[in-house]
CSV table of C-alpha atoms and ligand atoms in Angstrom, one decimal:
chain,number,residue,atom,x,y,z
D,1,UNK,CA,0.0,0.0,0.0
D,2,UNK,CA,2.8,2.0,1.0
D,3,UNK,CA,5.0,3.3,-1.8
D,4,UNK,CA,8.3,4.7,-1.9
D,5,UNK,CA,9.2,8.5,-1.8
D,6,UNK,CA,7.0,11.0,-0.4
D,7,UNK,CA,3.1,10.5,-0.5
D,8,UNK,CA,1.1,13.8,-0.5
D,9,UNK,CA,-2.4,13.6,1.5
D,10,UNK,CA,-4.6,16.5,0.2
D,11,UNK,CA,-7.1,17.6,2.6
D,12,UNK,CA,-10.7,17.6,1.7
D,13,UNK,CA,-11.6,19.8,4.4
D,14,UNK,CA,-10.3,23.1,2.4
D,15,UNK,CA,-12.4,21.8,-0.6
D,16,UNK,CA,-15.4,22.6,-1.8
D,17,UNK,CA,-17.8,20.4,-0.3
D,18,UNK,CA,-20.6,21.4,-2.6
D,19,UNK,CA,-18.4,19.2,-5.4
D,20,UNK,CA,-16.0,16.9,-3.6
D,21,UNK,CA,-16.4,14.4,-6.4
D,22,UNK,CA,-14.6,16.9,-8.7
D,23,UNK,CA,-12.3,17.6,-6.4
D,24,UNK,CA,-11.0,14.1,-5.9
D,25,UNK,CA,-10.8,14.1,-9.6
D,26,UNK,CA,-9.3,16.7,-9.8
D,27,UNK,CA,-6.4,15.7,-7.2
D,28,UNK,CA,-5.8,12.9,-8.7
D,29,UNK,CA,-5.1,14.3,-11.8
D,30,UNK,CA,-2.9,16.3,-10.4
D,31,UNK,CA,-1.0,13.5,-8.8
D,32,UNK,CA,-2.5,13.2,-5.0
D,33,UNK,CA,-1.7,9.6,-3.2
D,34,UNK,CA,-4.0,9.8,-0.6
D,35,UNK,CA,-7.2,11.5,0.4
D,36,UNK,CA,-7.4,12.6,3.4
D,37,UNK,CA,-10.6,13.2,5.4
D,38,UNK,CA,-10.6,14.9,8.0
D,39,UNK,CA,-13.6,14.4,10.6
D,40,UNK,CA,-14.8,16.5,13.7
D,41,UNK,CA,-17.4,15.6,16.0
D,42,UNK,CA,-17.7,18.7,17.9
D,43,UNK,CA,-16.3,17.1,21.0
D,44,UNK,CA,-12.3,16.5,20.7
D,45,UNK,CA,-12.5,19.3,18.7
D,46,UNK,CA,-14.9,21.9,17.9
D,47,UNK,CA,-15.8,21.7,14.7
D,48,UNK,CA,-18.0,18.9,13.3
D,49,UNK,CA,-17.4,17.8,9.2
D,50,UNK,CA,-18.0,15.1,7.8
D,51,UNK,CA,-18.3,11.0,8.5
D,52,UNK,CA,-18.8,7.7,6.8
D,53,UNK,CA,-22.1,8.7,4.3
D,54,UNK,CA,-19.1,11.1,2.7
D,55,UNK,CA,-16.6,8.5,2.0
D,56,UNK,CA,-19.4,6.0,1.2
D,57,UNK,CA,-20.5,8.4,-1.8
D,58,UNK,CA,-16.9,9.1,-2.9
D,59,UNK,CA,-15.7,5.9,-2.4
D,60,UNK,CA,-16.8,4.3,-6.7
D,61,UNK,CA,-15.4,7.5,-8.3
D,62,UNK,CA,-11.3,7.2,-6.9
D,63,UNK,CA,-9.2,4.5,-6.0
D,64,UNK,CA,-6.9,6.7,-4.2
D,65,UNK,CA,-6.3,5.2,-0.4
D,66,UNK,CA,-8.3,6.9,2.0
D,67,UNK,CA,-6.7,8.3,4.9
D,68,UNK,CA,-9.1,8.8,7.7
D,69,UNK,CA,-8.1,11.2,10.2
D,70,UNK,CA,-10.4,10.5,13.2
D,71,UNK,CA,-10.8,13.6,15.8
D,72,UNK,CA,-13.5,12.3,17.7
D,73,UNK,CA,-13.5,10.6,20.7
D,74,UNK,CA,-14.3,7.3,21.7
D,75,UNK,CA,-12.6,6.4,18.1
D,76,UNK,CA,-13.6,2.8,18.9
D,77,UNK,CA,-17.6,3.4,18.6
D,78,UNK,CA,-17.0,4.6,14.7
D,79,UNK,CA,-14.3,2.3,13.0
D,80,UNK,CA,-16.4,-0.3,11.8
D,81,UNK,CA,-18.6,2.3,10.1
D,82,UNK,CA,-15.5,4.0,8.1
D,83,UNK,CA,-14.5,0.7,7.3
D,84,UNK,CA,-17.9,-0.1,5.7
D,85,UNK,CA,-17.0,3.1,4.4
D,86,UNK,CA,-14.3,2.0,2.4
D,87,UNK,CA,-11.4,3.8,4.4
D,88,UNK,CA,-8.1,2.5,3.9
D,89,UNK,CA,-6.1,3.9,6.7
D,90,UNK,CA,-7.6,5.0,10.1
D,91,UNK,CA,-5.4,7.3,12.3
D,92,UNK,CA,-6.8,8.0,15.7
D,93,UNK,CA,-5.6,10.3,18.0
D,94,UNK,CA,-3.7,9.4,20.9
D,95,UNK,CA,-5.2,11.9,22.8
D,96,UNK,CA,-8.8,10.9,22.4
D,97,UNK,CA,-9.1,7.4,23.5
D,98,UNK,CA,-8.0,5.7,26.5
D,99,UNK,CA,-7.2,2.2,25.0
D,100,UNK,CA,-4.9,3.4,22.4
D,101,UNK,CA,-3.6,0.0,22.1
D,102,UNK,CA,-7.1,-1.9,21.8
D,103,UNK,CA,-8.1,0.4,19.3
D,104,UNK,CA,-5.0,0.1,17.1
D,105,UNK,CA,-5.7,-3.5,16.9
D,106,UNK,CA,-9.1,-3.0,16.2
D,107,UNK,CA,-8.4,-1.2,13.3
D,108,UNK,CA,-5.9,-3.9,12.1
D,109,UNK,CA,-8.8,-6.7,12.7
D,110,UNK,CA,-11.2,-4.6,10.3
D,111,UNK,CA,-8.2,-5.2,7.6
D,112,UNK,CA,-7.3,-1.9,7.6
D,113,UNK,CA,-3.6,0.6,8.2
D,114,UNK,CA,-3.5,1.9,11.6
D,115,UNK,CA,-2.3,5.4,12.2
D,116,UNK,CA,-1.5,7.3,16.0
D,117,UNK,CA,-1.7,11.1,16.0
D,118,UNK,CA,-0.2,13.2,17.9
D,119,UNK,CA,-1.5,17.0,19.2
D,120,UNK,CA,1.8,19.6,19.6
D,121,UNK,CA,1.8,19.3,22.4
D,122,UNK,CA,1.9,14.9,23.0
D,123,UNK,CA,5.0,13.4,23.3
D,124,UNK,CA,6.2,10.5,21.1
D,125,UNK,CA,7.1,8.2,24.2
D,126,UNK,CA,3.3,7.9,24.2
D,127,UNK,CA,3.6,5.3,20.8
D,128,UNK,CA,6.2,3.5,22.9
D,129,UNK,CA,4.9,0.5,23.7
D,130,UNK,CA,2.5,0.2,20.2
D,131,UNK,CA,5.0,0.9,17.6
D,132,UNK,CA,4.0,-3.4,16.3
D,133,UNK,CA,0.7,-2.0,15.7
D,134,UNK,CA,1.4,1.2,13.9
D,135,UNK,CA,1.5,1.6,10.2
D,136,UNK,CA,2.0,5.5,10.1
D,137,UNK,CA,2.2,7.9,12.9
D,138,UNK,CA,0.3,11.4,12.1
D,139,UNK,CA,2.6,14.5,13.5
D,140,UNK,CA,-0.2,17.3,14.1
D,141,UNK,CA,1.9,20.7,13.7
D,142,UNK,CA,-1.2,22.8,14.0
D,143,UNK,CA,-3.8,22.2,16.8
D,144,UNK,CA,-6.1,20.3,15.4
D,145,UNK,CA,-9.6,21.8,14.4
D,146,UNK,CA,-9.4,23.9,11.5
D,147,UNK,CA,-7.2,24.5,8.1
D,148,UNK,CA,-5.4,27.2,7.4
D,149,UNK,CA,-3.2,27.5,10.7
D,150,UNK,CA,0.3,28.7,10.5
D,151,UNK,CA,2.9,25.7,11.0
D,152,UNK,CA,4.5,25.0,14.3
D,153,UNK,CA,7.9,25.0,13.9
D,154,UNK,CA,8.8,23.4,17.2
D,155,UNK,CA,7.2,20.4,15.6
D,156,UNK,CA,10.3,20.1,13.1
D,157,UNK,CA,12.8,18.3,16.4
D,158,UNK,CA,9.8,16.2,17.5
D,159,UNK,CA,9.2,15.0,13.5
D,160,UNK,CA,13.2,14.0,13.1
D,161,UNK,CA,12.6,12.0,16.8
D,162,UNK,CA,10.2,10.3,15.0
D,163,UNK,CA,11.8,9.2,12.0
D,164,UNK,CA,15.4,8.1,13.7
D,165,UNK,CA,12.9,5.7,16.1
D,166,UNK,CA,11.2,4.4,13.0
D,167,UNK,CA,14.6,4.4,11.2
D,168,UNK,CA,15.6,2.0,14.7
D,169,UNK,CA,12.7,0.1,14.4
D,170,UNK,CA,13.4,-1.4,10.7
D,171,UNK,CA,9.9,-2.1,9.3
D,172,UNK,CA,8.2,0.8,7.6
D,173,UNK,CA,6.2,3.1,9.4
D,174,UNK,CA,4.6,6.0,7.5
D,175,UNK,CA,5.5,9.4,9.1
D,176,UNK,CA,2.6,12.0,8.3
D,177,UNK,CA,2.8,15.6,8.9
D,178,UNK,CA,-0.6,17.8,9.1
D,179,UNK,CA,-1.1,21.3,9.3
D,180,UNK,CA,0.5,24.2,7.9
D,181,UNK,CA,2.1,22.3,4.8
D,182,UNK,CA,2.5,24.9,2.4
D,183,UNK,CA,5.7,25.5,0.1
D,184,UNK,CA,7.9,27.0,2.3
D,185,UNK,CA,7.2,24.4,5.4
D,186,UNK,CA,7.2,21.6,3.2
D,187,UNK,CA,10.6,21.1,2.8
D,188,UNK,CA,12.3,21.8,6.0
D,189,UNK,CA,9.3,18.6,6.9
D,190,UNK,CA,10.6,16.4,4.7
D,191,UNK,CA,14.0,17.1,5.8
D,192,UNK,CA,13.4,16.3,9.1
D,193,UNK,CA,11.8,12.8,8.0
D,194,UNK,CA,8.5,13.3,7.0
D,195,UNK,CA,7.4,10.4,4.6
D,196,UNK,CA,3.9,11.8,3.8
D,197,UNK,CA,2.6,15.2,3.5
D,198,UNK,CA,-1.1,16.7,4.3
D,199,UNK,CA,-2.2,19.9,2.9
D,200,UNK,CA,-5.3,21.5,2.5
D,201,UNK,CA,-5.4,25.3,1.6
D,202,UNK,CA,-2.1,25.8,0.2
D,203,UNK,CA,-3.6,22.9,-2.6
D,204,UNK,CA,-7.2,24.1,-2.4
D,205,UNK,CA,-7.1,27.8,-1.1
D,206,UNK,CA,-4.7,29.1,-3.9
D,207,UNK,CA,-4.8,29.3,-7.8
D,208,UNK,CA,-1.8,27.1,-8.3
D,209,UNK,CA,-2.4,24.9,-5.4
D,210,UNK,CA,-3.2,21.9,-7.1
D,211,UNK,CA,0.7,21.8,-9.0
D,212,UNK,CA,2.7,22.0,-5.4
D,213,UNK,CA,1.2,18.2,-4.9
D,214,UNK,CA,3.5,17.4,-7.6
D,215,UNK,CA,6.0,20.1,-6.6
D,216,UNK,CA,6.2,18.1,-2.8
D,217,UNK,CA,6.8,15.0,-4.4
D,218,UNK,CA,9.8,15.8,-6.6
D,219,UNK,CA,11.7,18.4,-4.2
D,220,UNK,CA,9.7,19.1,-1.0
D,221,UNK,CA,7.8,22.3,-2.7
D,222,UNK,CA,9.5,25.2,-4.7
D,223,UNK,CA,11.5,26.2,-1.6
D,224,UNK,CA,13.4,23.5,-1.4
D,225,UNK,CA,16.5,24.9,-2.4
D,226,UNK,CA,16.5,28.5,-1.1
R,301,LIG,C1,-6.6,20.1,11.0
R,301,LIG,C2,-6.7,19.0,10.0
R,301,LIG,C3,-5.9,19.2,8.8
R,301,LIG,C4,-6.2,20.4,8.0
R,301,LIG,C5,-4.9,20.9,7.3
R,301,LIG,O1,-7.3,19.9,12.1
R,301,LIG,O2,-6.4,17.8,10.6
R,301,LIG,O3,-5.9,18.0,8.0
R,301,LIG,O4,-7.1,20.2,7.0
R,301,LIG,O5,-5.2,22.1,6.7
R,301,LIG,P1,-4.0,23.1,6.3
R,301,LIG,O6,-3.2,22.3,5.3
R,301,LIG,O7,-4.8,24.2,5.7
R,301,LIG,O8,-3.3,23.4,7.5
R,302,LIG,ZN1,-6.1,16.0,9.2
């Protein structure tokens, strides 16, 4: 499922949701990986968007993975509903569930990737003792809840933590970064280890947003080199 080089995640929630089927389309075209869907339940965060009916409908018209990022709590009372949903991946946040580790392995008994995010301010000693179940590990540098947040950059030492412990560990984990990805954050992130990238509003927001998504993929955005 997992390829080589970096993957780039565009986020749905900048889109617009009056014609997310065309959006999808048009991401792919423009050479997206993975979908990802961010969903709110108006409890771990405020905001409440979308959940499984969405990815039901979208499901038939991509075969792009999708990359359900779950902030909602009690994750465990939903995953069997994404899955019949047709997710792909389902990243849950640390945060929001007390049995991180029965929930991971939930996931994995539904057939499906598991993914662990972090807030800013979580430590990654808190994937210590679940790394066996983990296929990616979601590195929130915004506060979750909304696009369009400026990157934190005090994310960038906990992201290259990340990637030496998955480096140690010698099976591939996917390391995910969300939140501020934009073309001048982009590459410093995939510097520091980053293996996938999720951006919303610097693909959606702006007129030639849909070209960084190959512009990530080739040299960590335009930046890169400056
Ligand atoms: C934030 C979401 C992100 C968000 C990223 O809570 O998890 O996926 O859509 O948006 P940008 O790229 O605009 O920061
Ligand atoms: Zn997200």
């Amino acid at each position: 499922m997992f390829a080589e080089g970096i993957k780039v995640a565009p986020s749905l929630l900048s889109a617009d949701f009056g014609r997310l089927r065309e959006e999808v389309r048009r991401i792919e075209e423009a050479g997206a990986d993975w979908v990802h869907l961010d969903i709110m339940d108006g409890s771990f965060v405020p905001a409440i968007t979308i959940g499984p009916p969405v990815l039901q409908a979208l499901r038939p018209h991509t075969d792009l993975l999708f990359d359900a990022h779950l902030m909602v709590v009690q994750p465990e009372k939903h995953l069997e509903a994404f899955a019949r949903a047709g997710a792909d991946l389902i990243t849950v946040h640390a945060e929001a569930s007390a049995h991180l580790d029965g929930v991971l392995r939930e996931i994995r008994k539904l057939g499906l990737k598991a993914g662990a995010a972090l807030n800013p301010a979580t430590p990654p000693e808190v994937l210590d003792y679940v790394w066996p179940l983990l296929d990616l590990v979601l590195v929130m540098s915004v506060n979750p809840g909304a696009g369009g947040q400026a990157f934190i950059p005090e994310m960038l030492p906990k992201i290259e933590a990340l990637s030496r412990k998955i480096r140690q560990l010698g099976r591939p984990v996917e390391l995910s970064v969300d939140g501020g990805i934009n073309a001048q954050t982009a590459a410093p992130v995939i510097a520091a280890g980053a293996t996938a990238l999720v951006a919303g509003s610097a693909v959606f927001g702006d007129p030639g947003g849909m070209e960084l998504i190959r512009a990530f993929k080739t040299e960590g955005g335009p930046r890169r080199k400056v």
